[in-house]
PDB file of C-alpha atoms in Angstrom:
ATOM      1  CA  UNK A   1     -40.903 -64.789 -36.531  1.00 93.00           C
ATOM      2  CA  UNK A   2     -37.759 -66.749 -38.445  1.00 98.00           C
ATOM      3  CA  UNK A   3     -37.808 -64.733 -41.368  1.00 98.00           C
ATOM      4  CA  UNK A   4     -34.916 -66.101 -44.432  1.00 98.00           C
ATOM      5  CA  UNK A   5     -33.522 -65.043 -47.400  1.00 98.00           C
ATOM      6  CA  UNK A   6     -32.854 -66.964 -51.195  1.00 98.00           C
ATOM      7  CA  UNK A   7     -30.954 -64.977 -53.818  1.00 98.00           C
ATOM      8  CA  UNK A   8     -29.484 -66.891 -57.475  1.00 97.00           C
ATOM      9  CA  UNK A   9     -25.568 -67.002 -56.990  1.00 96.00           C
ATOM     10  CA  UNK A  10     -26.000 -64.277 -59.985  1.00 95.00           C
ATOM     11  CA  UNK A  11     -26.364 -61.464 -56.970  1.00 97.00           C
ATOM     12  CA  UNK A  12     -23.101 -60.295 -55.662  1.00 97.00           C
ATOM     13  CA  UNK A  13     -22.385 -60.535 -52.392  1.00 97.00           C
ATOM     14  CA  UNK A  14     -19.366 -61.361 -50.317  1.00 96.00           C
ATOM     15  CA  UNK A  15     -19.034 -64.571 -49.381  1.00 96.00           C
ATOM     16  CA  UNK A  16     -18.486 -63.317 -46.175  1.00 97.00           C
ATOM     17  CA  UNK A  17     -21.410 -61.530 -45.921  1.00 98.00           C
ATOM     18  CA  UNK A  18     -23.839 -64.206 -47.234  1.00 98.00           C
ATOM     19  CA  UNK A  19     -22.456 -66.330 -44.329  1.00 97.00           C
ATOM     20  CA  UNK A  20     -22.350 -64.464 -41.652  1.00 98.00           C
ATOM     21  CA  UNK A  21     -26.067 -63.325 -42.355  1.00 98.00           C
ATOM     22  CA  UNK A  22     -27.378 -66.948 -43.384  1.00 98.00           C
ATOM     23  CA  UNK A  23     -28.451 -66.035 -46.783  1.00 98.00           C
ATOM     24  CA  UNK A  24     -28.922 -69.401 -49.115  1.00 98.00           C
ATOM     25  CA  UNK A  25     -27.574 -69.243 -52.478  1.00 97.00           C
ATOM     26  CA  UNK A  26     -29.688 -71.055 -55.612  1.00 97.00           C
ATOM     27  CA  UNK A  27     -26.500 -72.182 -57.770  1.00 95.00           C
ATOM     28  CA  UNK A  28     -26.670 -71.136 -61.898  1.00 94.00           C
ATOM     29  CA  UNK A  29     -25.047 -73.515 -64.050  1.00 92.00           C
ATOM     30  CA  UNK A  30     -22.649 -71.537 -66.830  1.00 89.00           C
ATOM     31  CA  UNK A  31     -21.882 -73.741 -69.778  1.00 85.00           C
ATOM     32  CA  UNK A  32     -18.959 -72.491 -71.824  1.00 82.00           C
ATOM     33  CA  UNK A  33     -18.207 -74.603 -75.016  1.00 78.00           C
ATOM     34  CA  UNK A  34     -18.706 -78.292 -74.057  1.00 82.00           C
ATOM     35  CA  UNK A  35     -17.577 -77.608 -70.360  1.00 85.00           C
ATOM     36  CA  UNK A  36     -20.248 -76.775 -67.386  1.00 89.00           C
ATOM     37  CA  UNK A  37     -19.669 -75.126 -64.143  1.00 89.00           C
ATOM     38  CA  UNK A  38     -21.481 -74.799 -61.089  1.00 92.00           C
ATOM     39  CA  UNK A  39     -21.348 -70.834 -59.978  1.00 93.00           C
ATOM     40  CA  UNK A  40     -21.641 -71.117 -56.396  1.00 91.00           C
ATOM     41  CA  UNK A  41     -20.399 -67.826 -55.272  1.00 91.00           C
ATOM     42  CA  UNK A  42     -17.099 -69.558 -54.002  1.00 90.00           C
ATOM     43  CA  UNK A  43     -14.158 -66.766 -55.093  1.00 86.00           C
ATOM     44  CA  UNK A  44     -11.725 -69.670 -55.366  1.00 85.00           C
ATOM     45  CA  UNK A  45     -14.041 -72.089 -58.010  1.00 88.00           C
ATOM     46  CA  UNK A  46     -14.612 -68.163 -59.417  1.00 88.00           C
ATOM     47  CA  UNK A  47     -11.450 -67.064 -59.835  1.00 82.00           C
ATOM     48  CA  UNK A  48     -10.236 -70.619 -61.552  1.00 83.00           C
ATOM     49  CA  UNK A  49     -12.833 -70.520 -64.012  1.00 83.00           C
ATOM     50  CA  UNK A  50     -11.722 -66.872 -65.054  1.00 78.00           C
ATOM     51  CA  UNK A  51      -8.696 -67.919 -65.191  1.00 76.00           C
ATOM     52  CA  UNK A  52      -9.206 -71.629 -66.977  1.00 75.00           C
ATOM     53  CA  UNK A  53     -11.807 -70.420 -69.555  1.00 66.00           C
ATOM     54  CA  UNK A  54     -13.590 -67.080 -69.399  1.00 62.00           C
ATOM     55  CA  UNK A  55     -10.563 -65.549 -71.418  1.00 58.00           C
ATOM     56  CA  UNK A  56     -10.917 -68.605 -74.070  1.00 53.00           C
ATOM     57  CA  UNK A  57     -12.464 -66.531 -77.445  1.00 55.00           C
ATOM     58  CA  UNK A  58     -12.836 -69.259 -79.400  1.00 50.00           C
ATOM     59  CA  UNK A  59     -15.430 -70.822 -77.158  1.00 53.00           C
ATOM     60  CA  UNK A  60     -18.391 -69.352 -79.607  1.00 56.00           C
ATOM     61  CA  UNK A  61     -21.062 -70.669 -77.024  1.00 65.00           C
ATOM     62  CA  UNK A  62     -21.669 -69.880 -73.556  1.00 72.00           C
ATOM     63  CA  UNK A  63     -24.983 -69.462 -71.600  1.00 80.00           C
ATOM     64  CA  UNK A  64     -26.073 -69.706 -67.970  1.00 86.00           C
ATOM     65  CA  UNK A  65     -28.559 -72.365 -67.093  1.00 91.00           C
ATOM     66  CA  UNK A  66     -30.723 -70.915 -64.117  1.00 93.00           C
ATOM     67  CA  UNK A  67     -32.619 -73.715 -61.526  1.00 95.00           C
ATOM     68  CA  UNK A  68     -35.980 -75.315 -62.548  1.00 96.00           C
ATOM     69  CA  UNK A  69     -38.875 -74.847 -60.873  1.00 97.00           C
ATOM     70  CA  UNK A  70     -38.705 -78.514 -59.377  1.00 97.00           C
ATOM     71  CA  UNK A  71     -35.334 -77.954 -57.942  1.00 97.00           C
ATOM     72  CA  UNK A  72     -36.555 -74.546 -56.699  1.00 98.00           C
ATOM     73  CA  UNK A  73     -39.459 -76.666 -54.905  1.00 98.00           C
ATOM     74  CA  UNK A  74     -37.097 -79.373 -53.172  1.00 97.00           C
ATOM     75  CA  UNK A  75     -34.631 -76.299 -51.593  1.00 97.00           C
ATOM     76  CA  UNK A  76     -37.913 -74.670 -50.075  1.00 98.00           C
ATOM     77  CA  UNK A  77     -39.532 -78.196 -48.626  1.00 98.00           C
ATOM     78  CA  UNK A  78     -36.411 -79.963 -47.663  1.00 97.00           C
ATOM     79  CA  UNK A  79     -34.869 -76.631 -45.780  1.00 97.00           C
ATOM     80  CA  UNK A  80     -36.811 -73.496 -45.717  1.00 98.00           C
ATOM     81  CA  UNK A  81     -40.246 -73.915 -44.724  1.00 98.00           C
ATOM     82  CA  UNK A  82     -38.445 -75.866 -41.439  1.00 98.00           C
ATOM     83  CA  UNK A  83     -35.818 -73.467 -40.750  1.00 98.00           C
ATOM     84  CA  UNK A  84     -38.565 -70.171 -41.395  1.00 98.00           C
ATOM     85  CA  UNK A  85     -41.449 -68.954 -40.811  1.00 98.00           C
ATOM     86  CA  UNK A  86     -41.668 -66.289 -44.503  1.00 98.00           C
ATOM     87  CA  UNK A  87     -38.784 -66.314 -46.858  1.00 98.00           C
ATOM     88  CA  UNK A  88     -38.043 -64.004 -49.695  1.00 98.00           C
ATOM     89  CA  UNK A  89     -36.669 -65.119 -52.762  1.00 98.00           C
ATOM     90  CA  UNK A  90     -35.356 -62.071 -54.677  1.00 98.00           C
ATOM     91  CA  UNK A  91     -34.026 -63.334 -58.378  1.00 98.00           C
ATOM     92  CA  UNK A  92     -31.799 -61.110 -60.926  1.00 97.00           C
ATOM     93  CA  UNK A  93     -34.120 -59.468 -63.127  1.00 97.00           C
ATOM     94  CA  UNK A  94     -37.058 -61.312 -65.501  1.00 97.00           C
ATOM     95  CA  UNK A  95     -35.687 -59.559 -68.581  1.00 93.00           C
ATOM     96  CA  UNK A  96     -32.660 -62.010 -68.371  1.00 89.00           C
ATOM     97  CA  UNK A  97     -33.530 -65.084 -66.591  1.00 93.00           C
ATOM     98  CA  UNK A  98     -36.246 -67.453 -65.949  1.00 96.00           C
ATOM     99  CA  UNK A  99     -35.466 -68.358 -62.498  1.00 97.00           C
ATOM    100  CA  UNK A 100     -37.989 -65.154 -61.287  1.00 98.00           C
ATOM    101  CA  UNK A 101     -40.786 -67.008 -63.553  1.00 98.00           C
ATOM    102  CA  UNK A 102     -39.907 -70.921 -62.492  1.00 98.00           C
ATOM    103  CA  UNK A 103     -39.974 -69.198 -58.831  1.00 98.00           C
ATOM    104  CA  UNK A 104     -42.815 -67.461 -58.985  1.00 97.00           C
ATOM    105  CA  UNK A 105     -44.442 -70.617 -60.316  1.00 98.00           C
ATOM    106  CA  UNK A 106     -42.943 -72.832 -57.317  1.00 98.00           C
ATOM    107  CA  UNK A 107     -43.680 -70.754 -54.560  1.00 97.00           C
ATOM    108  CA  UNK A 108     -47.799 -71.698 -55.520  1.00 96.00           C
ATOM    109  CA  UNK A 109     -46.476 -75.379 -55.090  1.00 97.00           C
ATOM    110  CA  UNK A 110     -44.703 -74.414 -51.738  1.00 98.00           C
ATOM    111  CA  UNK A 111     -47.883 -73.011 -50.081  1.00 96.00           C
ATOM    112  CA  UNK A 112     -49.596 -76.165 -51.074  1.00 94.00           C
ATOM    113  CA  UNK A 113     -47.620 -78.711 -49.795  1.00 96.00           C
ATOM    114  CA  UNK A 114     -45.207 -77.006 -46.571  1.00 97.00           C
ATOM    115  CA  UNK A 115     -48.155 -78.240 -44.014  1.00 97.00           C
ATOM    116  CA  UNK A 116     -47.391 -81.725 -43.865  1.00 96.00           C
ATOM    117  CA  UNK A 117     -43.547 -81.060 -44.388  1.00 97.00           C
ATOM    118  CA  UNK A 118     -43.772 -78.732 -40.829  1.00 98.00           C
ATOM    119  CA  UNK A 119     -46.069 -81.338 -39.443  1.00 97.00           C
ATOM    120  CA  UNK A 120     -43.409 -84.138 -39.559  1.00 96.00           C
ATOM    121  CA  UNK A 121     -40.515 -82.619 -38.392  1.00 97.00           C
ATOM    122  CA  UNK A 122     -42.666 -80.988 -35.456  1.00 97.00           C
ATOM    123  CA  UNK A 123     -42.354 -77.559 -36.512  1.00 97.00           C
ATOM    124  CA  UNK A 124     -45.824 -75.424 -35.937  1.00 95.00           C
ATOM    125  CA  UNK A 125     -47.409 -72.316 -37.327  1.00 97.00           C
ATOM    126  CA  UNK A 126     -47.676 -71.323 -40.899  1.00 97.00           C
ATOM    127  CA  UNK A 127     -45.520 -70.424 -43.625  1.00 98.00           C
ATOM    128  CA  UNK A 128     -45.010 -67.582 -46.490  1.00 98.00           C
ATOM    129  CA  UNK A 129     -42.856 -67.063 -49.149  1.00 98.00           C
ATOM    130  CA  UNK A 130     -42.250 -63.984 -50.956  1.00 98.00           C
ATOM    131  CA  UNK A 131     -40.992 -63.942 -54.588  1.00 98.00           C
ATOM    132  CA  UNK A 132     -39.652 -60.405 -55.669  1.00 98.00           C
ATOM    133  CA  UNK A 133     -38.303 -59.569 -59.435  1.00 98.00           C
ATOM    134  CA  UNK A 134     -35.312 -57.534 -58.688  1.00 98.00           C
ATOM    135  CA  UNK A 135     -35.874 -55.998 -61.745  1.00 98.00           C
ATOM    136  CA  UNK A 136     -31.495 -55.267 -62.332  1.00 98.00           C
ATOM    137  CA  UNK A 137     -28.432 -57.306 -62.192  1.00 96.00           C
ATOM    138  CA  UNK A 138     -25.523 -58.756 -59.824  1.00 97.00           C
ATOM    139  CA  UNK A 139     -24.212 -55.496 -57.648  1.00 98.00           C
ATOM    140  CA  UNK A 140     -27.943 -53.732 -57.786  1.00 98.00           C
ATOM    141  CA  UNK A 141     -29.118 -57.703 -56.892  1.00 98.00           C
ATOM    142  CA  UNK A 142     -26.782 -57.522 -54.068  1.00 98.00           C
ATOM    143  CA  UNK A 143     -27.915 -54.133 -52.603  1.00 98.00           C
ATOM    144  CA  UNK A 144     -31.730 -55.015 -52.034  1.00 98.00           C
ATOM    145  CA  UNK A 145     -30.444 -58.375 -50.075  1.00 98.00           C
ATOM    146  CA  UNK A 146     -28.221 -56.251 -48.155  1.00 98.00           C
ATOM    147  CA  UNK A 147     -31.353 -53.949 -47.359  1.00 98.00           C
ATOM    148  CA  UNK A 148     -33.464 -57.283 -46.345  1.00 98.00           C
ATOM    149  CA  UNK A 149     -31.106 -58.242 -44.008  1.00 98.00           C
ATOM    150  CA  UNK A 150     -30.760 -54.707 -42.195  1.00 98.00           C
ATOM    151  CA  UNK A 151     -34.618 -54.785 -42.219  1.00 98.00           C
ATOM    152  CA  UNK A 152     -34.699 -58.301 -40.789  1.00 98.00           C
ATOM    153  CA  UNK A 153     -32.017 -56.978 -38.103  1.00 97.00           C
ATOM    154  CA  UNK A 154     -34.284 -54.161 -37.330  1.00 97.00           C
ATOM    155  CA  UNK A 155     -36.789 -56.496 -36.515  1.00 98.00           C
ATOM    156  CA  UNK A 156     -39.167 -55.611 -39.664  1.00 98.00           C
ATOM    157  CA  UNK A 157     -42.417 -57.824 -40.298  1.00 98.00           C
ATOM    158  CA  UNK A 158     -42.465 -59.437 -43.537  1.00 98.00           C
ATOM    159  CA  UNK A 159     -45.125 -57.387 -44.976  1.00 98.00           C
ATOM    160  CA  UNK A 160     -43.008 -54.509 -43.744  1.00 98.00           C
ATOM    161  CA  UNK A 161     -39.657 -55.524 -45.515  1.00 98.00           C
ATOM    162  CA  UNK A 162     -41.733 -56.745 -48.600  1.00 98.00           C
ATOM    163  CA  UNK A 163     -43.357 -53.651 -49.266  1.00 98.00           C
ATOM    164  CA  UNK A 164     -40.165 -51.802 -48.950  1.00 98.00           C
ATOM    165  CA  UNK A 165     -38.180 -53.492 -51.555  1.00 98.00           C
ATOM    166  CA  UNK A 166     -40.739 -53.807 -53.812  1.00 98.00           C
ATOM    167  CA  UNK A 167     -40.282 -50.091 -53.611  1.00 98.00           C
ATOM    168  CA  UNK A 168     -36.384 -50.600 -54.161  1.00 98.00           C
ATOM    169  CA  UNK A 169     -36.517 -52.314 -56.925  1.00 98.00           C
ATOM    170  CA  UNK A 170     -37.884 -49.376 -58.828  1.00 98.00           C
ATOM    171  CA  UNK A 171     -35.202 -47.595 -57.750  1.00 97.00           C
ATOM    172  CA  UNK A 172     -31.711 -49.807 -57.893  1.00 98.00           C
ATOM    173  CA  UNK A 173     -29.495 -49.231 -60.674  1.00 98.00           C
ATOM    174  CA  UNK A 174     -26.597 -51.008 -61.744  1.00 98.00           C
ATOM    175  CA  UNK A 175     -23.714 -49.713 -63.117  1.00 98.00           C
ATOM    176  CA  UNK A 176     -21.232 -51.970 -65.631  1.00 94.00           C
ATOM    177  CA  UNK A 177     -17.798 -50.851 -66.671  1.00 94.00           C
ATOM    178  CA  UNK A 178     -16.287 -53.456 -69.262  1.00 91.00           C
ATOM    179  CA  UNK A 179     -12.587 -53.882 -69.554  1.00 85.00           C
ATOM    180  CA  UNK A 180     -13.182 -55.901 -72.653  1.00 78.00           C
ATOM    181  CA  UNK A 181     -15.835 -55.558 -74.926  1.00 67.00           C
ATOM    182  CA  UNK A 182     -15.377 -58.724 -76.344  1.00 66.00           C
ATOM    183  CA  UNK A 183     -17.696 -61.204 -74.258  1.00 61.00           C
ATOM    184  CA  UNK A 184     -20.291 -58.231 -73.990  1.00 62.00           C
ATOM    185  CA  UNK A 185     -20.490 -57.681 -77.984  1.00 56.00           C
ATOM    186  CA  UNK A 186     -20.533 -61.525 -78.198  1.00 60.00           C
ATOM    187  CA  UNK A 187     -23.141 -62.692 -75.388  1.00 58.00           C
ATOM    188  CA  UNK A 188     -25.360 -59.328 -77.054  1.00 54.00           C
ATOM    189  CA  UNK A 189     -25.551 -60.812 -79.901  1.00 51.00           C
ATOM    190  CA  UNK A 190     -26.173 -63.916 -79.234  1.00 56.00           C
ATOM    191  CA  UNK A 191     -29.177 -62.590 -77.433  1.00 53.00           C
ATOM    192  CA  UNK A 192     -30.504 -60.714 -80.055  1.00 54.00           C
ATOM    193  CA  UNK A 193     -29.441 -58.079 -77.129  1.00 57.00           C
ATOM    194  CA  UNK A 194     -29.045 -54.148 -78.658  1.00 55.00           C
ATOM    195  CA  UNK A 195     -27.210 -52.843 -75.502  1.00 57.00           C
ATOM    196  CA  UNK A 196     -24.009 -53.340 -77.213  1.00 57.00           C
ATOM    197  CA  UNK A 197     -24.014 -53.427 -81.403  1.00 58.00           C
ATOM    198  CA  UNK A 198     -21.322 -53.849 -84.122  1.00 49.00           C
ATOM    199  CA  UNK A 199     -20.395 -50.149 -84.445  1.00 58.00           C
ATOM    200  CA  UNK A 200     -19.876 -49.387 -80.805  1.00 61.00           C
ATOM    201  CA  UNK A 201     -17.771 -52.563 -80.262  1.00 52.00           C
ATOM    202  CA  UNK A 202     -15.377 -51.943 -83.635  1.00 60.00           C
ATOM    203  CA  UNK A 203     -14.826 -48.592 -82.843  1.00 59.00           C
ATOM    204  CA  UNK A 204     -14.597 -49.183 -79.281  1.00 55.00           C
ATOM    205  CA  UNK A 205     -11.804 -51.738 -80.018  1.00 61.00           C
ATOM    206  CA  UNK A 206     -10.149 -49.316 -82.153  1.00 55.00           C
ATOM    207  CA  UNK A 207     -10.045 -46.196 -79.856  1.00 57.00           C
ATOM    208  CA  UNK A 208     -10.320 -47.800 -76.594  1.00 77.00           C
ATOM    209  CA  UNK A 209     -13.816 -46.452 -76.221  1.00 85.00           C
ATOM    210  CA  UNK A 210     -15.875 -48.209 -73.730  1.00 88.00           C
ATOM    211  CA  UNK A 211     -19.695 -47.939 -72.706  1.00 88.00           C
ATOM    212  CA  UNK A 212     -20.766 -47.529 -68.937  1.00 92.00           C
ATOM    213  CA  UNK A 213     -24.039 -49.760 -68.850  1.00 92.00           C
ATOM    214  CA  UNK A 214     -27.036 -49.414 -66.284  1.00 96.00           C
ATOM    215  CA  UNK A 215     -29.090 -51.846 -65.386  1.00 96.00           C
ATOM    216  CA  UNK A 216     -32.891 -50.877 -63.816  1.00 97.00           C
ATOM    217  CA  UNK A 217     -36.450 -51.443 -64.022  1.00 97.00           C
ATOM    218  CA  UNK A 218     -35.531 -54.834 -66.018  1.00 97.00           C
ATOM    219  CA  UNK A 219     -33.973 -52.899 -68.813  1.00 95.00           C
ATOM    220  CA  UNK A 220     -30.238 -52.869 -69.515  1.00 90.00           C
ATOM    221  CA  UNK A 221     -28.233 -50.570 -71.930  1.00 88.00           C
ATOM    222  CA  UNK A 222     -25.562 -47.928 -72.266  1.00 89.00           C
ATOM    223  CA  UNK A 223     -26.031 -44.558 -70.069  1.00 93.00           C
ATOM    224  CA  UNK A 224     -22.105 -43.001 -71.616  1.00 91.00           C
ATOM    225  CA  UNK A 225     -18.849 -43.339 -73.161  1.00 91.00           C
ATOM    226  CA  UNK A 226     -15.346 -43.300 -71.487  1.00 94.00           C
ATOM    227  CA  UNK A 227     -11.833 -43.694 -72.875  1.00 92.00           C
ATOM    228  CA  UNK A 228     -10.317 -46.324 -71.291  1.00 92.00           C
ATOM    229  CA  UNK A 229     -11.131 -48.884 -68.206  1.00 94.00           C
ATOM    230  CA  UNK A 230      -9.759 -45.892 -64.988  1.00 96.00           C
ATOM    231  CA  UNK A 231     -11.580 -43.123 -66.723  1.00 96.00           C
ATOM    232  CA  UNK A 232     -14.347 -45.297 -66.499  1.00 96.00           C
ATOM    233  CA  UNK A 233     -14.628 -46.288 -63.394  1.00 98.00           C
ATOM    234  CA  UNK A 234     -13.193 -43.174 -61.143  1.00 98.00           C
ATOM    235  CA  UNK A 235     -16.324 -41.699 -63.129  1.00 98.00           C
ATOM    236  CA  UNK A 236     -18.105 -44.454 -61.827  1.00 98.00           C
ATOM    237  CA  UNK A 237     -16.515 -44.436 -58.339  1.00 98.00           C
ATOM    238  CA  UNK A 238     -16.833 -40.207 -58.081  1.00 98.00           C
ATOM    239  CA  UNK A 239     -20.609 -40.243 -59.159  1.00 98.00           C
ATOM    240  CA  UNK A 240     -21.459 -42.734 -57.073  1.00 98.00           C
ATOM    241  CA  UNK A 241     -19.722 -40.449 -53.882  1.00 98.00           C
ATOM    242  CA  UNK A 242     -21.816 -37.707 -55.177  1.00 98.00           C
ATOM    243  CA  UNK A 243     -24.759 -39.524 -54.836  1.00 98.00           C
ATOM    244  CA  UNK A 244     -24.252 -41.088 -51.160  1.00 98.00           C
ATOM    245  CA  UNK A 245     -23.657 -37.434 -50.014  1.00 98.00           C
ATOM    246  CA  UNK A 246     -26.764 -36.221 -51.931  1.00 98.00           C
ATOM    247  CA  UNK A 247     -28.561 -39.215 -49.955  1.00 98.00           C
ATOM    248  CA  UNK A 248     -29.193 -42.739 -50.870  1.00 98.00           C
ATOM    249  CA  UNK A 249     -32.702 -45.247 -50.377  1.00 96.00           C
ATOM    250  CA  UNK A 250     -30.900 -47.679 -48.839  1.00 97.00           C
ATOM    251  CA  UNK A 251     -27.186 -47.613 -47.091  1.00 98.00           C
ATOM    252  CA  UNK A 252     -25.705 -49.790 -49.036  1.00 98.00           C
ATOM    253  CA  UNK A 253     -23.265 -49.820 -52.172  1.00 98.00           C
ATOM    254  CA  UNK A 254     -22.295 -52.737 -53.613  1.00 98.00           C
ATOM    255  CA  UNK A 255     -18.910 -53.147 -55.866  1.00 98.00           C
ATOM    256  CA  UNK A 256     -18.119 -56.517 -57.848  1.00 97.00           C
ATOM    257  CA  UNK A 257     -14.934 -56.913 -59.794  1.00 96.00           C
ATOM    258  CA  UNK A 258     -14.116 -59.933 -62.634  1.00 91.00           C
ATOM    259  CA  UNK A 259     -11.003 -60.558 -60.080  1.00 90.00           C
ATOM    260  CA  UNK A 260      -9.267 -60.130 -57.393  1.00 91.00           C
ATOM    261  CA  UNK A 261     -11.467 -57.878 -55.408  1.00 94.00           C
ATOM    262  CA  UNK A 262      -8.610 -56.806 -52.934  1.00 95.00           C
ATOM    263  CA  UNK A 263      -7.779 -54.574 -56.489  1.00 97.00           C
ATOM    264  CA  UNK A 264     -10.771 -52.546 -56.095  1.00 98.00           C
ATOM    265  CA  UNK A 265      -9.042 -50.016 -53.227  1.00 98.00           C
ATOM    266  CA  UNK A 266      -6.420 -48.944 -55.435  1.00 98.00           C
ATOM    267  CA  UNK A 267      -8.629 -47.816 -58.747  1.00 98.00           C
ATOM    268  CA  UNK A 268      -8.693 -44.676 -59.603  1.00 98.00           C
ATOM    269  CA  UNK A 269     -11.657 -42.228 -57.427  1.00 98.00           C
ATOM    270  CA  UNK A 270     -11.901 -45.466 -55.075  1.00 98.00           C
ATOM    271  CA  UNK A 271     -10.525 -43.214 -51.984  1.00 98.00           C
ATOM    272  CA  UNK A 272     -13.412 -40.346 -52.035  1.00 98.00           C
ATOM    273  CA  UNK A 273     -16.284 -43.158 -52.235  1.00 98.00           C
ATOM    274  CA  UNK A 274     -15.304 -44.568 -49.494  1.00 98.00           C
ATOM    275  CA  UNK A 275     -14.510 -40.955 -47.999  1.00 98.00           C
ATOM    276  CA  UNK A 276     -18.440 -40.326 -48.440  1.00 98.00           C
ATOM    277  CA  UNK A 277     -19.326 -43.753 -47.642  1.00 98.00           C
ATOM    278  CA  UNK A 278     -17.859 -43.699 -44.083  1.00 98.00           C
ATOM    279  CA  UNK A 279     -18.997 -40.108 -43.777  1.00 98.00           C
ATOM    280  CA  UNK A 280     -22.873 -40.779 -44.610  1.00 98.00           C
ATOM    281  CA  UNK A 281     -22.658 -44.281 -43.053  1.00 98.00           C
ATOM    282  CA  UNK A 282     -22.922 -46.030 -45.330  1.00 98.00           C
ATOM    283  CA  UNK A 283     -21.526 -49.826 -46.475  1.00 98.00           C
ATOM    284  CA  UNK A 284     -19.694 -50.753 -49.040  1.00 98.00           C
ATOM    285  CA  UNK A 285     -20.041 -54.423 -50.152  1.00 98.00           C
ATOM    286  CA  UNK A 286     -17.328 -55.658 -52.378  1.00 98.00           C
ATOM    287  CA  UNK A 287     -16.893 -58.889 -53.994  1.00 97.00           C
ATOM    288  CA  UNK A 288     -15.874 -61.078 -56.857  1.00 95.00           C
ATOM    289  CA  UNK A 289     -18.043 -60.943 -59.716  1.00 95.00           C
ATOM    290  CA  UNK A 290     -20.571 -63.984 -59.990  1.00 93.00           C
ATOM    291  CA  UNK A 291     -19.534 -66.239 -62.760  1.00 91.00           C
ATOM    292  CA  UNK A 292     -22.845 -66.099 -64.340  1.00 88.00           C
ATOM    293  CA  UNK A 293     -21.812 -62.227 -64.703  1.00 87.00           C
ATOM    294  CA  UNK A 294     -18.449 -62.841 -65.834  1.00 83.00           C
ATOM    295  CA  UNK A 295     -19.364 -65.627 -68.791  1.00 81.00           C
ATOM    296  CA  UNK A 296     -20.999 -62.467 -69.938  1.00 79.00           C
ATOM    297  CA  UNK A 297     -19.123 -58.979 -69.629  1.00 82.00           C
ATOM    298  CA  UNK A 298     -15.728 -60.460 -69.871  1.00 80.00           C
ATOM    299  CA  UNK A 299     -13.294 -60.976 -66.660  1.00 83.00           C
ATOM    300  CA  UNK A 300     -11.981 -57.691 -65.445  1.00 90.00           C
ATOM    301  CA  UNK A 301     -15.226 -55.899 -65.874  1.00 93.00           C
ATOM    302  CA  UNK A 302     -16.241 -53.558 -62.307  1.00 97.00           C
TER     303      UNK A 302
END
């Protein structure tokens, strides 16, 4: 059985990686001021829009605009249903995105109509698609893909790999350390979002003091305080060691940085995760940080 994968470019992955294991990306658009952009996951368009406008404070608004449910519909019965047999779609949590709801909704539309598709290009045999709620964010996004694909290398049946990160998701966290709290505190706000509020980001801005935020089970907020960016994420970096050796649910541990992610060797505690990584085999996964991330934790967050 053909068995595919569709994340939202919001799950961060290398590009590498996503190639080399045929995963298919479902673009967001981010709209910053009267400017949109099409977040890909190409690290070159990435890194130009950091650059270009994701340090710009006077933008005041900026939003990501995920696929409809129509465009969801014309990826799955112009490609998928010919090139699989079951797909999963895995989106970035419901809590912050409609594009788990509009594919939830398309996938009834898929089953419905994928029959003649298959019959006209000669392709036999039925056809399933999955929709799973990741139920966390970008790197914790990017760890359940990772496990579909070792699943889907280990030969797993759909029902098999479905039922097993259905169980994941219950169990993925991801961590965010901010090196600004600027786009958090603003993008918050504009949410009606509590994670970050006025007092922690004036007084963080004053001492340096930053909050390390989790993402999992489709809520998001801070889990600790750090002074300063290193602190932050060698805490980050030595916890997450500590956990591979204590044993993980899945061999995987995705990293994402708001630049160049070639920087993420040299940071502080970087050296005994991937001491314990390569001792527990286990992969690390790094990449640049999606821009529908970025347009909202600020470029240089980890």
């Amino acid at each position: 059985m053909r068995i595919g994968i569709v994340v939202d470019s919001a799950c961060d992955l290398p590009k590498s990686f996503i190639e080399e294991n045929n995963i298919v990306v479902m673009p967001i658009s981010v709209r910053v001021g009267d400017k949109t952009f099409v977040d890909r996951r190409d690290p070159q368009e990435t890194w130009s829009f950091y650059a270009s406008h994701l340090d710009t404070r006077s933008e005041d608004h900026a939003e990501s605009i995920p696929w409809t449910q129509q465009q969801i519909e014309e990826l799955f019965l112009d490609r998928m249903v010919l090139e699989y047999d079951h797909v999963f779609c895995l989106t970035i949590t419901s809590a912050r995105s409609l594009i788990y709801d509009h594919a939830n909704k398309a996938s009834l539309n898929i089953i419905g109509r994928y029959k003649e598709r298959r019959r006209q290009a000669g392709v036999q045999g039925p056809f399933s698609v999955g929709v799973i709620n990741s139920r966390t964010m970008f790197t914790g996004q990017g760890v359940q893909a990772a496990e579909v694909i070792r699943l889907i290398r280990e030969g797993g049946t759909p029902s098999q790999i479905g039922n097993r990160i259905r169980q994941l998701t219950e169990e993925t966290y991801a961590f965010l350390m901010p090196a600004d709290l600027f786009h958090v505190y603003k993008r918050a706000s504009k949410r009606g979002d509590k994670s970050i509020n006025w007092g922690t980001y004036t007084i963080g801005q004053m001492l340096d003091v930053k909050p390390i935020l989790c993402s999992h089970r489709d809520q998001t907020g801070p889990v600790g305080k750090v002074r300063g960016f290193d602190t932050g994420v060698e805490k980050l970096f030595r916890n997450t060691a500590a956990q591979i050796r204590k044993g993980l649910k899945a061999p995987q541990v995705c990293i994402s940085f708001g630049g160049d992610p070639a920087q993420v060797k040299s940071m502080p505690g970087y050296d005994e995760l991937e001491r314990a990584a390569r001792e527990s085999d286990v992969d690390i996964l790094t990449s640049v940080m999606s821009m529908t991330a970025a347009v909202n934790v600020g470029s240089g967050a980890l």
